Each structure stands twice: as structure tokens, then as C-alpha cells.
Short mmCIF file of C-alpha atoms in Angstrom, two decimals:
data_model
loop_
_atom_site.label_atom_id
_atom_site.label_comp_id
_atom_site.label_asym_id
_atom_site.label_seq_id
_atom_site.Cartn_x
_atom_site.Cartn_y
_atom_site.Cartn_z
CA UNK X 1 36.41 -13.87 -5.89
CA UNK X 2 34.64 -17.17 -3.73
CA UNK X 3 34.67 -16.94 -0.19
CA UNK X 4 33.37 -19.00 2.74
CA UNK X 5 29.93 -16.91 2.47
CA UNK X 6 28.91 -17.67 -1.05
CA UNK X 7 27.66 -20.75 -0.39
CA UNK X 8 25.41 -19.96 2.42
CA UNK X 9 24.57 -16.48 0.39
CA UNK X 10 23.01 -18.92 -2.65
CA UNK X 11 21.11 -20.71 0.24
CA UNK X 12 19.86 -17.71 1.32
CA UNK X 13 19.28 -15.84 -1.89
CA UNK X 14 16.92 -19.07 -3.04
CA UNK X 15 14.78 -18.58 -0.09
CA UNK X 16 14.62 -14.85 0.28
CA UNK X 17 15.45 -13.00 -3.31
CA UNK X 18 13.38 -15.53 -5.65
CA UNK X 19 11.98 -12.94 -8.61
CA UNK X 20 11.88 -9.90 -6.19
CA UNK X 21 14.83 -8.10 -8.26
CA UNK X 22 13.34 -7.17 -11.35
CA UNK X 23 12.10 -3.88 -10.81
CA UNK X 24 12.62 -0.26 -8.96
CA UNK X 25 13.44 2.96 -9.16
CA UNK X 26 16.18 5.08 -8.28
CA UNK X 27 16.98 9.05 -7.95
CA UNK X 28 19.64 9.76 -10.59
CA UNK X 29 22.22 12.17 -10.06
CA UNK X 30 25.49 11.38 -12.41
CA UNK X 31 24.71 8.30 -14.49
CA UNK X 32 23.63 7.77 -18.03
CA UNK X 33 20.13 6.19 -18.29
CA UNK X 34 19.90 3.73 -21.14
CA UNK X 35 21.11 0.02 -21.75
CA UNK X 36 22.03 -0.57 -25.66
CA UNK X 37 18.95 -2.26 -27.49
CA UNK X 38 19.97 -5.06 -29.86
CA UNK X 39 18.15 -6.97 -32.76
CA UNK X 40 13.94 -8.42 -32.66
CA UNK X 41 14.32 -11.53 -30.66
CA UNK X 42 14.11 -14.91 -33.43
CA UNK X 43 15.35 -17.75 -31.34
CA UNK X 44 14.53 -21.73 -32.49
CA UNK X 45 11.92 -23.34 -30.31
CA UNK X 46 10.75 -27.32 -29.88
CA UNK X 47 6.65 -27.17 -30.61
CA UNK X 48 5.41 -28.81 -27.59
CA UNK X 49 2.77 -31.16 -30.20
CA UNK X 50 5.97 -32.44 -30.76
CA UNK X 51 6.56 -33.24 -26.81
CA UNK X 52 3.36 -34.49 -25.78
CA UNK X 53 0.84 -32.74 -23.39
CA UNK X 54 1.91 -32.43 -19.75
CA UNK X 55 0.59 -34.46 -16.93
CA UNK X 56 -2.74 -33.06 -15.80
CA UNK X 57 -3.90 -33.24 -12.13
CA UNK X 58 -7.87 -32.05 -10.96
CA UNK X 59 -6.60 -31.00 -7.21
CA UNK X 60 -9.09 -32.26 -4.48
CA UNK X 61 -9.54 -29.34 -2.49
CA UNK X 62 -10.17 -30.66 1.03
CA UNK X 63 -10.23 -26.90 2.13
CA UNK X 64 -8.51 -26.67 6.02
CA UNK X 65 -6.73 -29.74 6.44
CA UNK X 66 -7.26 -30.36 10.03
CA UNK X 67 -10.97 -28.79 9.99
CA UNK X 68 -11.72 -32.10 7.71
CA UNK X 69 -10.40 -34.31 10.12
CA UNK X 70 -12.66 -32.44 12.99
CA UNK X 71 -9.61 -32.29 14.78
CA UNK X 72 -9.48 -30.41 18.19
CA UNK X 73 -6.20 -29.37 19.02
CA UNK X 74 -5.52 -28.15 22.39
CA UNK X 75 -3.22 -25.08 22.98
CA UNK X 76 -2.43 -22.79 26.45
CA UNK X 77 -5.23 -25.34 27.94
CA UNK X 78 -7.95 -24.28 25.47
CA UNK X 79 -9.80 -26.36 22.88
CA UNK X 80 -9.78 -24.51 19.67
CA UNK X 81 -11.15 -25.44 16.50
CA UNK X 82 -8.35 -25.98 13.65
CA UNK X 83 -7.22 -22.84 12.40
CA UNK X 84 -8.99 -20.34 14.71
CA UNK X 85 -6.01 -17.30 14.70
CA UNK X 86 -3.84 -16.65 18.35
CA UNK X 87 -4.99 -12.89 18.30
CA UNK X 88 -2.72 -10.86 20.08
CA UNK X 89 -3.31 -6.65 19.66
CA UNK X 90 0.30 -4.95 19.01
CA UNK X 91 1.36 -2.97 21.81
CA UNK X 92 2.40 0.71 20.98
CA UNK X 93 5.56 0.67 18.62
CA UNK X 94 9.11 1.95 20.18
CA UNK X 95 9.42 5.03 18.24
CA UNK X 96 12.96 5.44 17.18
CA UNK X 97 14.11 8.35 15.29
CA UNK X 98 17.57 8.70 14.23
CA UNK X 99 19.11 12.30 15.47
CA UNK X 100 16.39 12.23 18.38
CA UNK X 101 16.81 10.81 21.95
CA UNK X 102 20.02 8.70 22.62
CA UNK X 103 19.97 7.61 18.62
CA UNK X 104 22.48 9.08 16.01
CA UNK X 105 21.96 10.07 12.81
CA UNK X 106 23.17 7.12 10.05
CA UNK X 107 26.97 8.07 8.91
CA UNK X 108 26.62 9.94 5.93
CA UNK X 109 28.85 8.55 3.12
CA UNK X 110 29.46 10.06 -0.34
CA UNK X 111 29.28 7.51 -2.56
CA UNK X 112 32.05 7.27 -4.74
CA UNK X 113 31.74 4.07 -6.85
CA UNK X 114 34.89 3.22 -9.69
CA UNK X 115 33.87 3.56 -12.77
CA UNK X 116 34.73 3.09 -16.39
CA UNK X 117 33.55 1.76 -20.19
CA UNK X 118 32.21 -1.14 -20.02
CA UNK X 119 34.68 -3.47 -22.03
CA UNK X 120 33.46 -4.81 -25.33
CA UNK X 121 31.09 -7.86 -24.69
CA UNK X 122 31.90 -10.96 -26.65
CA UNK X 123 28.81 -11.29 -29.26
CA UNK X 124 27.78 -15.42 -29.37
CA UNK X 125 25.54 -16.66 -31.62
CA UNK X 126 23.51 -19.21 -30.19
CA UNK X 127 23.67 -22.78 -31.77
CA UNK X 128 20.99 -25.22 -32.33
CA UNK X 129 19.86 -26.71 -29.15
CA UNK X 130 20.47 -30.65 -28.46
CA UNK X 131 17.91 -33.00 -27.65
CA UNK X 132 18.25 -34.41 -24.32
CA UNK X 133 17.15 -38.37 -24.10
CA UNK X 134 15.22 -40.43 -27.04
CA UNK X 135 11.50 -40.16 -25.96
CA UNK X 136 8.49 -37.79 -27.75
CA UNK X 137 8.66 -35.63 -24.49
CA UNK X 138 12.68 -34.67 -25.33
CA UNK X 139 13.34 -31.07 -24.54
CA UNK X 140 16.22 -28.83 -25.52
CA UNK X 141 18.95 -27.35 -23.51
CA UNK X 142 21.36 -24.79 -24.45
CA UNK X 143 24.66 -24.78 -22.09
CA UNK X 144 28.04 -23.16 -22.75
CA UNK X 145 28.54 -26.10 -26.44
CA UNK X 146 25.56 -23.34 -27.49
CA UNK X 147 27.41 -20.26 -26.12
CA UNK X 148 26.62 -19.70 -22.90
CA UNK X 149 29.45 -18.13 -20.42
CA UNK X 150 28.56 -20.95 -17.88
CA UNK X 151 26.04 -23.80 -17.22
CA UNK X 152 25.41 -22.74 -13.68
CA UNK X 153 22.61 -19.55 -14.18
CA UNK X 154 21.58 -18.29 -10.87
CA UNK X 155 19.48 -15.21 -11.43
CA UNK X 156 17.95 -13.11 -14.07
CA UNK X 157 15.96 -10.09 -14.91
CA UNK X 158 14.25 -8.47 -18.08
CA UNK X 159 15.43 -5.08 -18.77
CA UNK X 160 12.85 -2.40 -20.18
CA UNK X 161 13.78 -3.46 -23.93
CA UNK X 162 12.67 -7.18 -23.35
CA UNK X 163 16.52 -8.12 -22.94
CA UNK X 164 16.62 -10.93 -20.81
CA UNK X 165 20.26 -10.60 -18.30
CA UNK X 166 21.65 -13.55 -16.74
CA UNK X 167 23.43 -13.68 -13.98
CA UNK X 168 25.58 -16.93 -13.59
CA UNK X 169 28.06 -18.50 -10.53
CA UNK X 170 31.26 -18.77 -12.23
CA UNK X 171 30.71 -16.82 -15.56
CA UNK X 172 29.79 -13.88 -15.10
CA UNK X 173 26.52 -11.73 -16.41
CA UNK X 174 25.30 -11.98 -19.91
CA UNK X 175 22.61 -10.36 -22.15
CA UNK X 176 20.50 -12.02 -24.17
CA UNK X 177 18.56 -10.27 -27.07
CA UNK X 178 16.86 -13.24 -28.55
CA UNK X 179 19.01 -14.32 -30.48
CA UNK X 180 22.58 -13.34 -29.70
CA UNK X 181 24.07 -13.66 -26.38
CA UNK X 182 26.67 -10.82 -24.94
CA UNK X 183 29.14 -11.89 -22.60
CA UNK X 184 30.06 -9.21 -19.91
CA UNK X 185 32.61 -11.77 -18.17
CA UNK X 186 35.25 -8.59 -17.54
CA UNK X 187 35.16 -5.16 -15.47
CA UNK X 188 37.74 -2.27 -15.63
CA UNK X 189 38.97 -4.21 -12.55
CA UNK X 190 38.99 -7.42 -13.23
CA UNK X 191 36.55 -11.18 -13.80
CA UNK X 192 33.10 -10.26 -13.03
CA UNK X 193 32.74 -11.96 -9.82
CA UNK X 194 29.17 -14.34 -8.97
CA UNK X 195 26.25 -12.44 -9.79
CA UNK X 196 23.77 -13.69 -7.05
CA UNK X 197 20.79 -11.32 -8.12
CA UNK X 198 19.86 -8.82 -10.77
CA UNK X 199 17.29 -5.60 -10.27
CA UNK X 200 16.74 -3.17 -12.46
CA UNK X 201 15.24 0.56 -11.82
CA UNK X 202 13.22 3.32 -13.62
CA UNK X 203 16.19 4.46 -15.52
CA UNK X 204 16.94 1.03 -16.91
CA UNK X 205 20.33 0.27 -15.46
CA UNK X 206 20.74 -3.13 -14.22
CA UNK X 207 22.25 -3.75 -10.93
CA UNK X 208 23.98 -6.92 -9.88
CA UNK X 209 24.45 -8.38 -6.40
CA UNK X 210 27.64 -9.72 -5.91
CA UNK X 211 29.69 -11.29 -3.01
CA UNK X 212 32.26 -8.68 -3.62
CA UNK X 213 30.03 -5.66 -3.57
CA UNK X 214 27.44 -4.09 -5.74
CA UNK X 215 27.41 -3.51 -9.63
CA UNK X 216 24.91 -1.17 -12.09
CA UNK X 217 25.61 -1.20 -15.62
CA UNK X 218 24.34 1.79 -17.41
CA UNK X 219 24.47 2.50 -21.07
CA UNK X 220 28.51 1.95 -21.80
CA UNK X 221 29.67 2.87 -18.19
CA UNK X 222 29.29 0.04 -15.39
CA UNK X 223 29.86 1.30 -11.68
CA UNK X 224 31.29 -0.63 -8.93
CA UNK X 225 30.35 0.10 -5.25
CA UNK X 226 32.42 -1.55 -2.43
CA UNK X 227 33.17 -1.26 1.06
CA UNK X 228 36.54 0.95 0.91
CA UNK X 229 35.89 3.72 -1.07
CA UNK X 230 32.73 2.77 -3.09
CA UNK X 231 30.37 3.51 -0.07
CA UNK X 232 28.99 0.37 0.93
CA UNK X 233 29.09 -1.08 4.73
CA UNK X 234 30.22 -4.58 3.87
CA UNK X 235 30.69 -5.98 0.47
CA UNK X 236 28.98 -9.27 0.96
CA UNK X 237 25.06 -8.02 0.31
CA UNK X 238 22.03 -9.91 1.45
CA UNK X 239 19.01 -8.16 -0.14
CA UNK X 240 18.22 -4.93 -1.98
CA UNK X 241 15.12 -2.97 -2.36
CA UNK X 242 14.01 0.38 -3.72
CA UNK X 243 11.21 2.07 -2.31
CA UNK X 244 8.66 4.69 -3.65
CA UNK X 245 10.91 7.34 -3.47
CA UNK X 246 13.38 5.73 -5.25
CA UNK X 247 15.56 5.04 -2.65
CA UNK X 248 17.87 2.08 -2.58
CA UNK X 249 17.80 -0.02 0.54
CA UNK X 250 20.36 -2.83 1.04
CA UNK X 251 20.56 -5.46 3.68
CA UNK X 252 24.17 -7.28 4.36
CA UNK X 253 25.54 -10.74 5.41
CA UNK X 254 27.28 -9.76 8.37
CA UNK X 255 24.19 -7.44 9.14
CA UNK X 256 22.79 -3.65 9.62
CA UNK X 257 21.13 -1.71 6.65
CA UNK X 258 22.12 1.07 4.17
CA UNK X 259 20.10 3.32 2.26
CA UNK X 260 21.65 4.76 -1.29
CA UNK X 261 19.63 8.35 -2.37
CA UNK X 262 21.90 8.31 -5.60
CA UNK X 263 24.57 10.11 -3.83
CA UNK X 264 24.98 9.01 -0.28
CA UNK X 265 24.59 5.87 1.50
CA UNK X 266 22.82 6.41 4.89
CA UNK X 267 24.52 3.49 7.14
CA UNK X 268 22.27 2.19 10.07
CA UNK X 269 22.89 0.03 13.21
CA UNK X 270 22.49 -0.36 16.25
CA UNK X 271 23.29 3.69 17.16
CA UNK X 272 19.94 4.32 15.07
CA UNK X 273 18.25 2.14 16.44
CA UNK X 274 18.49 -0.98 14.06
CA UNK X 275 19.13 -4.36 15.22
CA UNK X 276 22.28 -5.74 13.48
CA UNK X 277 22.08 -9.32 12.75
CA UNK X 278 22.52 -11.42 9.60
CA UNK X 279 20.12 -12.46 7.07
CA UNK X 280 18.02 -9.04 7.93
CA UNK X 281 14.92 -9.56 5.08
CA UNK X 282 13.29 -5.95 3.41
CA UNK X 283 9.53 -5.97 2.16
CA UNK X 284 7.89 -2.84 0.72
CA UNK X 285 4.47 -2.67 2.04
CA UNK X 286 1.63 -1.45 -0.38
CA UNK X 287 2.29 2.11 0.80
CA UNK X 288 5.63 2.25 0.32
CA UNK X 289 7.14 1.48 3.58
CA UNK X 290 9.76 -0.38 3.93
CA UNK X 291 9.46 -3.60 6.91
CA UNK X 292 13.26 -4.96 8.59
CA UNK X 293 13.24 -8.09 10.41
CA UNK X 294 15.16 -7.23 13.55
CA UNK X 295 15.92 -10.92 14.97
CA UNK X 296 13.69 -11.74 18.31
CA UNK X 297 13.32 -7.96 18.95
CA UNK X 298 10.50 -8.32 16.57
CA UNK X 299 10.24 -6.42 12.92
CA UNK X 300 10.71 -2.41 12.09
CA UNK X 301 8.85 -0.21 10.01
CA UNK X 302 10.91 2.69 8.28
CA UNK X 303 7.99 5.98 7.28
CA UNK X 304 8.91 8.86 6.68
CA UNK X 305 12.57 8.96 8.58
CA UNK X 306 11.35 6.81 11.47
CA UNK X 307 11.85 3.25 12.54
CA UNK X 308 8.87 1.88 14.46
CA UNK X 309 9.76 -1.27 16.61
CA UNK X 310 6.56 -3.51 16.91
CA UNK X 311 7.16 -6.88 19.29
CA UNK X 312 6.50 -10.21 17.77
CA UNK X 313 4.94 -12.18 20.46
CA UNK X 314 6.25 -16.05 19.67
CA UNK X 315 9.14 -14.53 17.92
CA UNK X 316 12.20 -15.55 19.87
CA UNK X 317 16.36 -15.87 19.10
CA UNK X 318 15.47 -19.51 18.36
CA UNK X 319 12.03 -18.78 16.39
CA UNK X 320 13.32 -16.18 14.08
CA UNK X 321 11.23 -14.44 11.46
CA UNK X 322 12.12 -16.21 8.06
CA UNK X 323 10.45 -14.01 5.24
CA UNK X 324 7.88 -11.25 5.26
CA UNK X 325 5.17 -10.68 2.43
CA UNK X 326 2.53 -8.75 1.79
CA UNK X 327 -1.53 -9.57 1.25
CA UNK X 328 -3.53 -7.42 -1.41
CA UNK X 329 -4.38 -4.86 1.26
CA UNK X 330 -1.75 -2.90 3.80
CA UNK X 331 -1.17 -6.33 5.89
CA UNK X 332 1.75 -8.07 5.99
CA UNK X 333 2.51 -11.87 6.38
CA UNK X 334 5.49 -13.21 8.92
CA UNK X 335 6.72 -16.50 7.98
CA UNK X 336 7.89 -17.56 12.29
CA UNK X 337 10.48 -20.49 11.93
CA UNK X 338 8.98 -23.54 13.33
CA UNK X 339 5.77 -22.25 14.45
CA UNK X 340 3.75 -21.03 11.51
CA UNK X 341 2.58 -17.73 10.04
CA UNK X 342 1.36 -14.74 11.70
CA UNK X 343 -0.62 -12.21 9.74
CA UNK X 344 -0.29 -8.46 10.84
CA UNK X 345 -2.58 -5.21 10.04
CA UNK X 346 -0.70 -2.65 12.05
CA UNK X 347 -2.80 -2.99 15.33
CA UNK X 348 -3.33 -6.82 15.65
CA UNK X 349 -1.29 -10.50 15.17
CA UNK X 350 -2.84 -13.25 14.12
CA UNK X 351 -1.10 -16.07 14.60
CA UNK X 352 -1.54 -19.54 12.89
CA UNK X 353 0.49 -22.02 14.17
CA UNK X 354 1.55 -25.81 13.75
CA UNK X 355 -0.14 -26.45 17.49
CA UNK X 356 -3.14 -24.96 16.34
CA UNK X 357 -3.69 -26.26 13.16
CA UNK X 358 -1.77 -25.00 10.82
CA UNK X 359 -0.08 -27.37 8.48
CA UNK X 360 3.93 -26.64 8.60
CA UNK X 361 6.73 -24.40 9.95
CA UNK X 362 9.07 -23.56 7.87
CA UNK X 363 7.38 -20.96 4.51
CA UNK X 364 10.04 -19.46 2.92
CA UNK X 365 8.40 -17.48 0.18
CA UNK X 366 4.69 -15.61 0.68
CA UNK X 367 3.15 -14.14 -2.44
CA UNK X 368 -0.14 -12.64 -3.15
CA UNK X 369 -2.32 -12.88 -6.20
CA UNK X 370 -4.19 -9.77 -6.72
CA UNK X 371 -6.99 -11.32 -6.32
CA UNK X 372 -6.92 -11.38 -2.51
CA UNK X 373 -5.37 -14.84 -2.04
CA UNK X 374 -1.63 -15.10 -0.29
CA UNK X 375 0.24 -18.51 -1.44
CA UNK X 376 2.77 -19.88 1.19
CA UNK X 377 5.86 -22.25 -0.09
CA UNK X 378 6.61 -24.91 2.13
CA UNK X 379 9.64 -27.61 2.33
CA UNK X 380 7.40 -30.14 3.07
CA UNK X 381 4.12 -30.08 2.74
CA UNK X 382 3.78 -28.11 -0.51
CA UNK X 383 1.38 -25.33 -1.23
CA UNK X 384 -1.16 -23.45 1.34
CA UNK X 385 -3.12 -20.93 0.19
CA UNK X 386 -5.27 -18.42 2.95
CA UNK X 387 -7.97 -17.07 0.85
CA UNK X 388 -11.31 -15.60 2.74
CA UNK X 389 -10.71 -16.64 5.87
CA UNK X 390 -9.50 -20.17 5.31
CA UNK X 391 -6.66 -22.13 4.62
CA UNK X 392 -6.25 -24.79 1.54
CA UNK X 393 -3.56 -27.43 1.26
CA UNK X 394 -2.03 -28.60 -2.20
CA UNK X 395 0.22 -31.41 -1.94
CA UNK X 396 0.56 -34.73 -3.37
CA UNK X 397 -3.01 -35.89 -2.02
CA UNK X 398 -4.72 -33.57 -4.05
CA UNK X 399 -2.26 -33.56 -7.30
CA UNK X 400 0.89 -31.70 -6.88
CA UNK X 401 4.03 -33.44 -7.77
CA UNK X 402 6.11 -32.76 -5.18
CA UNK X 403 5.56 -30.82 -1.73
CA UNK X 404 9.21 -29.59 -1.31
CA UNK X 405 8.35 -26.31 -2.75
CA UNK X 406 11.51 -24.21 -4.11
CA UNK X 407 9.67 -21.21 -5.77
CA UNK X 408 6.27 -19.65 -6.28
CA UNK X 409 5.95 -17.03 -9.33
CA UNK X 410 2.58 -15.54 -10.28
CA UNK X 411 2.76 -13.66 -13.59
CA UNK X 412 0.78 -11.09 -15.28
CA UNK X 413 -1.89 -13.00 -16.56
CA UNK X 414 -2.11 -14.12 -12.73
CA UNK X 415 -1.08 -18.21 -13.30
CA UNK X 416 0.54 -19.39 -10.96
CA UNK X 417 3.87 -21.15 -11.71
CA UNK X 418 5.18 -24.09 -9.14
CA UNK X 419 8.97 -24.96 -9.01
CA UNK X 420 10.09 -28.06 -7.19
CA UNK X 421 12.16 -30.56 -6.72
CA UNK X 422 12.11 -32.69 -9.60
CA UNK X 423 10.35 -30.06 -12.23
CA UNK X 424 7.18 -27.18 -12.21
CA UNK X 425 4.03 -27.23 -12.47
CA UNK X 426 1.07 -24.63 -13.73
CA UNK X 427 -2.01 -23.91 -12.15
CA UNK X 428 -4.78 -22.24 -13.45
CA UNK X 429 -8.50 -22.69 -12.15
CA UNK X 430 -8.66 -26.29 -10.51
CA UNK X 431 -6.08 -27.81 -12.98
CA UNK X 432 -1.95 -28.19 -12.43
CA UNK X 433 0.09 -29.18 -15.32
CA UNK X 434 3.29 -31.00 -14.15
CA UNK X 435 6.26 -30.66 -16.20
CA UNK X 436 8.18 -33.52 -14.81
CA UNK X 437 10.66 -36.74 -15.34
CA UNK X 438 8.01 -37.88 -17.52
CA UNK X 439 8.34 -34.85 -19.91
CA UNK X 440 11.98 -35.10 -20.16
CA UNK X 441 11.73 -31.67 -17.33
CA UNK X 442 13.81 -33.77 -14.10
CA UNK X 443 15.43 -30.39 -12.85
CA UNK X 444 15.25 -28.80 -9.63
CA UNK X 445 13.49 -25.50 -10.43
CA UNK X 446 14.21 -22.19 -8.07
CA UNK X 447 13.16 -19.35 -9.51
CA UNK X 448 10.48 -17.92 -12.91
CA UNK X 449 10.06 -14.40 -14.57
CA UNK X 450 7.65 -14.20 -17.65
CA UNK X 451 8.87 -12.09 -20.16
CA UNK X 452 7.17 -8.81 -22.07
CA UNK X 453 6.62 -11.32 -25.01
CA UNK X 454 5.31 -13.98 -22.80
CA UNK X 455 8.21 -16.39 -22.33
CA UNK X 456 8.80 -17.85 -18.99
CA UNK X 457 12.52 -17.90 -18.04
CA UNK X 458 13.74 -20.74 -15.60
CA UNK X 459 16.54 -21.60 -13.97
CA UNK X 460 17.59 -24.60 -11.66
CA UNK X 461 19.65 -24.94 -9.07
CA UNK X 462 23.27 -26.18 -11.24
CA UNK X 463 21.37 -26.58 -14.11
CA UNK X 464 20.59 -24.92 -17.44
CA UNK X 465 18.63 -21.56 -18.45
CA UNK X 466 14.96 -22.92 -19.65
CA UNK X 467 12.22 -20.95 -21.29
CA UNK X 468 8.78 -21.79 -22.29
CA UNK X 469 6.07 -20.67 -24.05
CA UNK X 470 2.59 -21.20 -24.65
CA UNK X 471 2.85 -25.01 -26.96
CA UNK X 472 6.92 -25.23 -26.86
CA UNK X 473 9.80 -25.28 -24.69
CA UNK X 474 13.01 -24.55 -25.75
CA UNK X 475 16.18 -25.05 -22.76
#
């Protein structure tokens, strides 16, 4: 099932799909609508009194870095204080409507997905955990010696029971139930191939992202979607979303977009009026829009059947928009590959770039808080956070481990969660708690989803599944 793309698929799929999959809604037409519910979850955990406290860092918040320094930093010939947005207003979108004008309507495609029982999983009972090293801070890892289908995890999601699926590069998806793990390492047709990410919707099937095409496992039936009779475009997917409307929108590698109603995929391109190009990202706004990057013809907004085209100024084939994410109100945030970010509210860009002030180039995740802050996750210079008005830096000067940032997860009690290279870290108020080399935690952390019973799931990149919980980790 590997092909040349998988590799740059996991690259992307850090970077762009990082804990957006758990989640959705879709229209149901044919399929069952419940996963099987197994036993209360009793699994062994380390206390962490036994492991020692983590390492605790006070951050000095310096506020805008170069606003400290009273740096003036000249751009287009004019001296600007640090930070002070490029505001450009939007000129009027290109209104393209597919079935109006010179665009087509998307090819209609009955969906017609092979089906069949989902074999028998093979029920593992997980052994006791080994201790890894000889040092109070040792920390326990379960791999396939404690019946795991394969060491290398690479996604996850929590279904509506609190079962916790894995998704794994080489052995195939699994359920876990709290205590037992269920290996679902065979299809009707065949090895499950790599699961790069897992999404659930309303109905509580899981679907699974593959690089042969598009899964959903639904009570004991599992469906497989694929490019020659299954529906789908391309097999090789990118990114997935549902909307309000419970509409499935997919994005592929060798580019365009699809949208699945539960019956019909609607395929569209460049006869729509859709840019084509790879790595497309999808973002539902906070009013259930959906937002395509379209390469340097700038970013679309699909409402209500219509794609409105709004030019990026600063966007260009060579400055590409990287990720898109969205603040606590309508706005949207455009992460512009090496210039900065560029914040839009449908009428005006502001743009906040390295030659004005603004600390790095390449963000590949954005998240908001709730509580009106947006985070940005940089290779490089480690956290920034734009909160009224102003940007804050958090990197090793003011107490985070590491600034080569791989993930950014904010949960449900709003703490945020910090993966890096070389381990996490927690911050709540003005503290961060490292979990590190020095607490036996010297793994390369890309992605976080907290639980229904408050357990943090982690995985690394070639590493083990990790959880922890509030005074223990168990791994």
C-alpha cells in the first residue's frame, strides 16, 4: 500500500491535520449509526509522586519583542513602529458560481463505496507497562511486547463512547476501550493500509484517511471509497472537513476539492472555478463557511453554493499561504510562507510581517482560545500569541524548552498543551511545566486530544502512544 507520496503526506498531515479530525457531522442516507461500546475503561497508571514534579518555568513576558528593543524598522520607505499592521482593504471578491457564466456545475458522482462486515478484530489484553531508564522520573511505555498492532501511532480520535481509535503507519487502526485493545489490521479487501488521520461525525462512525482512499467504519459494516468506483477524485487525500450542514469536504494530494452530501460527491476544479494545486488547506469559519487556499490566486470562500475569490496582496507562487485559522470572532488568520501572518475580517488585511516586526515566517498551526487570544506555532522561534492588539513571544528567553514548535492543543478546560522537539510542556496562567529529558519524556511530540475522562493522548513522531493524567503518566 506505500507509495512515493506517503512520506511527504505525514509531512504534511503534521503541519496541517494536527487534532482537527475529531469531530463533524454528516447527512446519513444508507449506513448504520453506532460503533460497538466495550467494557468501563481500568487501565494501570505510574502516580506521578512517584516521578517527581515537572520542571517549572515563570515566563518573562517581554510583550512585542521588537517594541522592547524600540526598534524602528523601515518598510516601502516608511518608519513604522514594530508591529503596526500593513492594512490593505480587500477589493470586491470574484464571484464564481458553478452552473453560472463560463463555470460548470461540479461532476455529479454517485457514490458507490465497497462494503462489507467488518472482520472480527483481534481482542489484546494489554500487559503491564515497562519502565524505561533507572531514575525517579521513569515513565512507562506500552509498544507492540504490550499488544499494540505497531509502535509507529500517527493519529487518533475519541469516539462518542470515550473509545480512544488509533491510527498507526504500518499496523493498521485499533480501538482502545481502556483496557483491551481491538485490532482492525484487515478489510474485506485486504491489510488496512496507513491510517494518516481519523474524524469522526454526528452519527459516530469513524472515518480514516488513507493514502489509498477513504475509510468509515460504522457499527459492523466498514465502507471503502476510492477513486474507480468508490467516488472519490484521487485516492491520495490531503484534508477533510465537514461543515454545518453536514457536508463532507475533502482536499487531495494531487489537488482540486470534493464535497460528499452522503450520496454524491460534488468534484470541483478549475471548470468551477477552483484553483487546482496540491496541499489545498480547508478551515470552517465560525459561521460555517468553508475557506480554500487557492495557491497565489489568493484564498476562496464557499456560502451558500458560491465560491468568492478574495486576492491576497503579498501572497505570491513563491509566498504561498501555509495554514488558515480562525480568531474567536468571524476573522480568519493566514499563515504567508516567509513573510508572516495576515489577519482578515472580510473587508480588510492586516498584515504582520518579518520586515515589520513580526518575529518569524514560517506558523504552521493557528489556534484560538476562546478567550479571544490566537496562538501561532513556529519552527523556530516558539510560541506567539496576538491577544488585544499585541503580540507576545514565548521561547527559551522567557522559559519554554524548546522553540521548534510541532503542535499546539488547547483542551476543554482551556490549558494549553506545547509539543516539541524533545518533549511538551503545560501552560496555565504564567507557569509552563516541561515534561522533558529530565523526566524520562525525550520524545518528539506532534499531536494531543484530551479525553471525555480527562486523559491526554500523545503521540510522537516514530514513537509510542502516551497518555497522562492529572498526577500520573502512563506510555
Amino acid at each position: 500500500m506505500f507509495n512515493k507520496n506517503i512520506l511527504f503526506l505525514l509531512f504534511c498531515t503534521f503541519n496541517l491535520l494536527l487534532v482537527t479530525g475529531c469531530g463533524g457531522e454528516l447527512t446519513q442516507h444508507h449506513f448504520q449509526n453506532s460503533i460497538d461500546i466495550q467494557e468501563t475503561p481500568n487501565v494501570r497508571i505510574l502516580k506521578r509522586d512517584s516521578l517527581g514534579d515537572p520542571s517549572r518555568y515563570t515566563p518573562v513576558i517581554r510583550g512585542p519583542l521588537a517594541a522592547t528593543s524600540k526598534k524602528q524598522i523601515k518598510i516601502q520607505q516608511e518608519s513604522v513602529a514594530a508591529f503596526s499592521p500593513i492594512k490593505i482593504t480587500a477589493t470586491d471578491p470574484q464571484i464564481r458560481t458553478p452552473g453560472q457564466g463560463k463555470y460548470k456545475l461540479p461532476e455529479k458522482v454517485e457514490a458507490k463505496p465497497q462494503y462489507g462486515t467488518i472482520p472480527s478484530p483481534d481482542k489484546i489484553r494489554l500487559k503491564e507497562p515497562i519502565s524505561i531508564g533507572e531514575n525517579p522520573y521513569s515513565f512507562m511505555t506500552h509498544t507492540k511486547v504490550q499488544g499494540l498492532s505497531h509502535d509507529n501511532v500517527f493519529s487518533f480520535c475519541e469516539d462518542e463512547s470515550g473509545n480512544i481509535w488509533i491510527g498507526t503507519f504500518g499496523g493498521g487502526l485499533m480501538r482502545y476501550d481502556g483496557r483491551d485493545i481491538y485490532w482492525f489490521n484487515n478489510t474485506p479487501w485486504g491489510e488496512m493500509p496507513e491510517v494518516i488521520s481519523l474524524h469522526n461525525d454526528k452519527y459516530g462512525a469513524m472515518w480514516a484517511t488513507t493514502g489509498t482512499g477513504l475509510f468509515r467504519l460504522d457499527g459492523h459494516q466498514i465502507f471503502y471509497f476510492d477513486a474507480k468506483e468508490g467516488g472519490l477524485r484521487y485516492e491520495s487525500l490531503e484534508s477533510i472537513q465537514f461543515d454545518d450542514n453536514g457536508n463532507l469536504w475533502i482536499s487531495y494530494w494531487e489537488g482540486g476539492i470534493s464535497k460528499y452530501d452522503g450520496q454524491y460527491f460534488y468534484h470541483y476544479g478549475e471548470e468551477q472555478g477552483i484553483k487546482e494545486q496540491r496541499g489545498q488547506v480547508l478551515q470552517k469559519d465560525n459561521e460555517g463557511n468553508i475557506w480554500i487556499t487557492g495557491g497565489e490566486e489568493g484564498i476562496y470562500q464557499y456560502k451558500d453554493g458560491t465560491f468568492s475569490l478574495y486576492k491576497v496582496p503579498l501572497v505570491t507562487k513563491d509566498h504561498p499561504i501555509l495554514t488558515i485559522g480562525k480568531g474567536d470572532t468571524n476573522e480568519i488568520w493566514l499563515s504567508i510562507y516567509e513573510v508572516g501572518v495576515a489577519n482578515f475580517d472580510g473587508n480588510e488585511f492586516r498584515f504582520f510581517t518579518t520586515d515589520n516586526g513580526f518575529p518569524h515566517h514560517e506558523i504552521y498551526q493557528i489556534k484560538s482560545d476562546g478567550s479571544g487570544s490566537v496562538w501561532f506555532a513556529t519552527w523556530g522561534k516558539g510560541l506567539i500569541r496576538w491577544d488585544e492588539e499585541k503580540f507576545i513571544v514565548f521561547g527559551k528567553e522567557q522559559g519554554l524548552y524548546s522553540e521548534l514548535i510541532n503542535c499546539v492543543y488547547i483542551d476543554s478546560n482551556n490549558v494549553l498543551w506545547v509539543g516539541f522537539t524533545g518533549g511538551m510542556a503545560r501552560y496555565q496562567g504564567d507557569i509552563f511545566e516541561h515534561f522533558t529529558t529530565q523526566q524520562s519524556f525525550d520524545t518528539h511530540t506532534t499531536s494531543m486530544v484530551r479525553c471525555q475522562e480527562g486523559k491526554l493522548w500523545i503521540t510522537s513522531f516514530s514513537g509510542p502512544l502516551m497518555s497522562f493524567e492529572e498526577n500520573s503518566f502512563t506510555s
